[in-house]
Tab-separated table of C-alpha atoms (C1' of nucleotides) in Angstrom:
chain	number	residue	atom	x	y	z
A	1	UNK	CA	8.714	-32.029	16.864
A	2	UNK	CA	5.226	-30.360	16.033
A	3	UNK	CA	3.765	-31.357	19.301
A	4	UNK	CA	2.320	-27.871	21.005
A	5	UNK	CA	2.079	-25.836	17.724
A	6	UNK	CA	-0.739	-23.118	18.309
A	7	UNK	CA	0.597	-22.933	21.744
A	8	UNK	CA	3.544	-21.844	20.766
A	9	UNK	CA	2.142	-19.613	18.313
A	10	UNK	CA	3.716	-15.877	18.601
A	11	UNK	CA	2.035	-13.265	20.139
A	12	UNK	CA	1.000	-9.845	18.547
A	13	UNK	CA	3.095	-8.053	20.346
A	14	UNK	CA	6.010	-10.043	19.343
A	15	UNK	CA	5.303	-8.226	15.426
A	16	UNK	CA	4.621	-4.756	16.951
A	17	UNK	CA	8.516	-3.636	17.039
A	18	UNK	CA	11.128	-2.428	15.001
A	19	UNK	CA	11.122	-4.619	11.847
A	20	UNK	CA	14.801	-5.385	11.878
A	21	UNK	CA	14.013	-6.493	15.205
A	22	UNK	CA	11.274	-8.698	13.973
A	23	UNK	CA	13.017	-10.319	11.252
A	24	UNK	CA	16.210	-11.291	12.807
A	25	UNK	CA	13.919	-12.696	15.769
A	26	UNK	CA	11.804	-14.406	12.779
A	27	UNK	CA	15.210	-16.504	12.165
A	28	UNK	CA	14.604	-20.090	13.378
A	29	UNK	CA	11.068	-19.625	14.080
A	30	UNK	CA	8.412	-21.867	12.240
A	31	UNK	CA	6.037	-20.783	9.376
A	32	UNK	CA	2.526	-22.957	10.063
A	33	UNK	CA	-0.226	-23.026	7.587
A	34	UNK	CA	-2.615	-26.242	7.993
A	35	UNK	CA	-3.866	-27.572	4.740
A	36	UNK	CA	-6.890	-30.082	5.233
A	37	UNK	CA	-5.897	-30.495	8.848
A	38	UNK	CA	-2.352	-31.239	8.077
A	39	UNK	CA	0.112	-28.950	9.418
A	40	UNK	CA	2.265	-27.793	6.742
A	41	UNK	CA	5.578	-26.369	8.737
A	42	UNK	CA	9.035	-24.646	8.184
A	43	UNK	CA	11.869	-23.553	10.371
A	44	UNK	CA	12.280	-19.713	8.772
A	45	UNK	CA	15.827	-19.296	7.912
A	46	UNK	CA	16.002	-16.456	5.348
A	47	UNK	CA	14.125	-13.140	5.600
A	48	UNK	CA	14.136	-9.333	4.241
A	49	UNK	CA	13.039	-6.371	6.184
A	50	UNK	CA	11.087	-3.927	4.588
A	51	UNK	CA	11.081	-0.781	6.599
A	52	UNK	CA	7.786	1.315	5.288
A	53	UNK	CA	6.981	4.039	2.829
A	54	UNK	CA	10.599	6.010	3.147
A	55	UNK	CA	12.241	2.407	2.448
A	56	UNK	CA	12.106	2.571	-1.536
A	57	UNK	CA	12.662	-1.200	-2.263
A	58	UNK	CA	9.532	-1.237	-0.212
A	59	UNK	CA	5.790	-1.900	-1.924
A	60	UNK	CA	4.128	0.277	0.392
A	61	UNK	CA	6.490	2.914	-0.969
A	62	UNK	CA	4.099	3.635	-3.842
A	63	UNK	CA	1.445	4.107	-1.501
A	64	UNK	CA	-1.937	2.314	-0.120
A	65	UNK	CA	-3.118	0.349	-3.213
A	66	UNK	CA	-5.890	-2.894	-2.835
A	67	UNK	CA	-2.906	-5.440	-3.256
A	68	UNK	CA	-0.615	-3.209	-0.399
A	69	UNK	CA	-3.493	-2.698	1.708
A	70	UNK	CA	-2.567	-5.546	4.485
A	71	UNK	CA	1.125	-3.833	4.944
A	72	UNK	CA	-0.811	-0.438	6.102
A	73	UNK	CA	-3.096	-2.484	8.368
A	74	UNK	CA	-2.600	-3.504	11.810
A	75	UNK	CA	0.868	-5.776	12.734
A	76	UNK	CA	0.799	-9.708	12.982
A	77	UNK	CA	-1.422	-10.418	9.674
A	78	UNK	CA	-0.181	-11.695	6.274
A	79	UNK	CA	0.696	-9.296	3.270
A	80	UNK	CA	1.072	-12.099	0.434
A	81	UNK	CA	1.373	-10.671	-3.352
A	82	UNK	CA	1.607	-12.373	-6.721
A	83	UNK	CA	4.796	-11.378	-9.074
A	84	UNK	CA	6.472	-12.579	-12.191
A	85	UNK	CA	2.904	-13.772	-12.851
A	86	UNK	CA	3.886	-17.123	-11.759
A	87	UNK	CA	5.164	-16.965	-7.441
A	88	UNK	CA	4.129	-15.768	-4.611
A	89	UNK	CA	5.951	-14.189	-1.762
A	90	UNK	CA	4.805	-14.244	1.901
A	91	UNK	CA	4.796	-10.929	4.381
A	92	UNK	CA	4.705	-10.692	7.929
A	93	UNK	CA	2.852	-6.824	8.439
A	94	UNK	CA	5.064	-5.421	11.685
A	95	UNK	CA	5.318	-2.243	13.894
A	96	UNK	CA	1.981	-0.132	14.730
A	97	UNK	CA	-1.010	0.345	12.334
A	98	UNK	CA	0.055	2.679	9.612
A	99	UNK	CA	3.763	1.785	9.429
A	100	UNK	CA	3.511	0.002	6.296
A	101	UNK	CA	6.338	-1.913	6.858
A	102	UNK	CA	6.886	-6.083	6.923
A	103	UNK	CA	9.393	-8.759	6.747
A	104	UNK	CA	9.396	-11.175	3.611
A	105	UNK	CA	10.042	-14.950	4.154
A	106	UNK	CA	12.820	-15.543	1.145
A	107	UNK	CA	12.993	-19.605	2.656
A	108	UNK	CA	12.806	-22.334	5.138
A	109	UNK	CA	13.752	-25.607	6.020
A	110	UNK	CA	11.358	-28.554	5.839
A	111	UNK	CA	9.802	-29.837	9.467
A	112	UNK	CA	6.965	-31.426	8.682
A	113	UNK	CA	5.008	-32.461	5.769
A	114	UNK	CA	6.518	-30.047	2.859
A	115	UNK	CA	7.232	-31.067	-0.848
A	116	UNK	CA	9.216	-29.547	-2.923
A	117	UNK	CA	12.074	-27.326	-2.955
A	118	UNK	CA	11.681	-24.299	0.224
A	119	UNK	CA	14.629	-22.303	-0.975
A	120	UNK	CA	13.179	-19.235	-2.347
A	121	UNK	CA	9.974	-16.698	-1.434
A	122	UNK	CA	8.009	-18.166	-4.600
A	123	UNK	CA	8.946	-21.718	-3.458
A	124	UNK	CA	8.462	-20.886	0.086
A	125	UNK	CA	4.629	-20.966	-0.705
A	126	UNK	CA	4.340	-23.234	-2.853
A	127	UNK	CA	5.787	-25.753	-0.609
A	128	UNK	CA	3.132	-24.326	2.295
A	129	UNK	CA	0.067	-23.530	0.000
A	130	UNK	CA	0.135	-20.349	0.195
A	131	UNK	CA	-1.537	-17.986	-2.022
A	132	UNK	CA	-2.767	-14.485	-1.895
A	133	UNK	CA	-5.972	-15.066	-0.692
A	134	UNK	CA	-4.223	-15.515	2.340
A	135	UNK	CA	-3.295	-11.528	1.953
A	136	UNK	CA	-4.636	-9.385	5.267
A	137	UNK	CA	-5.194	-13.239	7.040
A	138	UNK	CA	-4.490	-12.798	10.582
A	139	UNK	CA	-0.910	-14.843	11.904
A	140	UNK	CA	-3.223	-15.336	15.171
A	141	UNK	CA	-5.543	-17.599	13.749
A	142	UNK	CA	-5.314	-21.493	13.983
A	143	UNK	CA	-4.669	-22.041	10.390
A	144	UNK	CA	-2.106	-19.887	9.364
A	145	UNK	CA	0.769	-18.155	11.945
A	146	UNK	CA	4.465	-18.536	13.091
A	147	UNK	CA	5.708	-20.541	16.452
A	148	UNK	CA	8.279	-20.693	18.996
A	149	UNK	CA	10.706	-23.933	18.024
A	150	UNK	CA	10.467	-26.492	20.585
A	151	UNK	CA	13.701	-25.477	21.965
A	152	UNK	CA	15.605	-22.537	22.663
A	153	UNK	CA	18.408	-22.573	19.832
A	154	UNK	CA	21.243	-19.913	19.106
A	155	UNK	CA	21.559	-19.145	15.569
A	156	UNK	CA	24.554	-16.964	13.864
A	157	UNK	CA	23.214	-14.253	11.519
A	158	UNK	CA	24.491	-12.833	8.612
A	159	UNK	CA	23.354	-9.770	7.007
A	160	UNK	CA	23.228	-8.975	3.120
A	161	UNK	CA	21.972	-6.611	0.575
A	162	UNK	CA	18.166	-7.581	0.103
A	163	UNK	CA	17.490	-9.464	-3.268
A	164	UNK	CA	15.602	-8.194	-6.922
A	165	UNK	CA	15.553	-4.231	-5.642
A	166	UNK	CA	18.254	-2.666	-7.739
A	167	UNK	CA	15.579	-0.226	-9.232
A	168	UNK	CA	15.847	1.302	-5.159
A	169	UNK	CA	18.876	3.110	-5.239
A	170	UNK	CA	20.603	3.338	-1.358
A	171	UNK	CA	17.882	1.259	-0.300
A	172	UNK	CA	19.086	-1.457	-2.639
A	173	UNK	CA	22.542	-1.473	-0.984
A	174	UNK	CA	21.231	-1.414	2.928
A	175	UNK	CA	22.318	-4.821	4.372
A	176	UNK	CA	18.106	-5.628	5.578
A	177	UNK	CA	18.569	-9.120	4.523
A	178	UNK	CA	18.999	-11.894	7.258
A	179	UNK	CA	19.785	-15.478	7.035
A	180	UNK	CA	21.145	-18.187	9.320
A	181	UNK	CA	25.009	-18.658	8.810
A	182	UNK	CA	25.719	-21.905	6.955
A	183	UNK	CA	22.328	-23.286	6.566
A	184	UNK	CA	21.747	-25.208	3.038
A	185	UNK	CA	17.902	-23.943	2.838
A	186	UNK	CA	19.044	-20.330	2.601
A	187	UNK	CA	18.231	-19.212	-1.238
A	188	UNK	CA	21.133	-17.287	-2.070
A	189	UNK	CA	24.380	-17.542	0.244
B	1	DT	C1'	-8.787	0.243	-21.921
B	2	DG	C1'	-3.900	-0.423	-22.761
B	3	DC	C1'	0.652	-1.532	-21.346
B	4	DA	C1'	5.275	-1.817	-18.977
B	5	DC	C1'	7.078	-4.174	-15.255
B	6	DG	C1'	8.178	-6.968	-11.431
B	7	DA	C1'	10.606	-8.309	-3.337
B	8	DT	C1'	11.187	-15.216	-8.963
B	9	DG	C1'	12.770	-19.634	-10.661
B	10	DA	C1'	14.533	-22.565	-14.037
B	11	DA	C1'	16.908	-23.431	-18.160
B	12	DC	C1'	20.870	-22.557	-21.052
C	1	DT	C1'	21.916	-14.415	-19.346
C	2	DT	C1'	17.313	-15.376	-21.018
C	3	DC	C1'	12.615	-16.353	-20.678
C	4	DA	C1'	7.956	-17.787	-18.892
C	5	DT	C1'	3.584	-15.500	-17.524
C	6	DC	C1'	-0.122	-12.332	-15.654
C	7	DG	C1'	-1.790	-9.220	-11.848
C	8	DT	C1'	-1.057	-4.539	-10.645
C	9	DG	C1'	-0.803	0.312	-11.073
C	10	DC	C1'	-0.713	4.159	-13.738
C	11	DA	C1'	-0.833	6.431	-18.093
C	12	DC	C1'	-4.129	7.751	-21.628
DNA sequence: TGCACGATGAAC
DNA sequence: TTCATCGTGCAC
């Protein structure tokens, strides 16, 4: 089940590629972040791809600010931000230093020891305990990073407008929004 | 220093 | 469809 976790943790290189690349790879992989030793772990089946600056839905779009610093930054590290004043919503920074681009884990289903509801970004880390102090953490690092599931599995993949970015114009209607065909954890079908 | 606005979630 | 709730970014 969890058995081999950090050795099946993903390599740097697997975040240094085109971000739709990324995120539909992202799709059945499992979010780890260990909480007082426990690992706290879901199987990733919703994401959004956000593509850099030019991508207008994007947060790096209004530039290098302290809370968009991480997405700038090198790929394989956490961007997480606080919105609504209330959620927060967990980035994966991908593609060379500079890109400014990520992909944003919208939910996942439960593995191992989550509470809670994981259908949503906001409930996403709430269920993991994740907050954005965990902004610019490294995904190579033993307590917080995504792993290869156990097994091999083949997953279907729909694509759909990405969610809450009407005020982006085009870039609200691009279809950079991925999620596993048919699963019940995916936020909005 | 002030203020409008969210890459949301839950209630109605 | 409405509202809770507050950090962020930019206007003044």
């Amino acid at each position: 089940m969890i058995a081999g976790l950090h050795r099946r943790r993903l390599p740097r290189r697997f975040y240094d590629r085109d971000t739709r690349v990324v995120a539909r790879e992202l799709l059945g992989m499992q979010l780890v972040h260990v909480v007082d030793a426990v690992p706290r772990v879901g199987r990733i089946v919703e994401v959004e791809a956000y593509l850099g600056p030019h991508d207008l839905a994007a947060h790096s779009a209004r530039g290098l600010t302290p809370r968009t610093r991480p997405m700038f930054g090198p790929p394989g590290h956490a961007y997480v931000y606080f919105v609504y004043g209330m959620h927060h919503c967990f980035n994966t920074v991908t593609e060379r230093e500079g890109h400014a681009s990520g992909v944003l884990v919208r939910a996942v289903e439960p593995v191992a020891n989550l509470a809670g509801s994981t259908r949503g970004p906001g409930l996403v880390c709430r269920a993991l305990g994740i907050d954005r102090r965990l902004s610019g953490h490294d995904l190579l690092s033993d307590d917080l990073f995504i792993a290869r599931p156990p097994r091999r599995e083949r997953v279907a993949i729909v694509s759909r407008p990405r969610v809450g970015v009407d005020y982006a114009g085009a870039w609200a209607r691009r279809l950079l929004r991925f999620y596993v065909r048919g699963n019940r954890w995916v936020s909005r079908p």
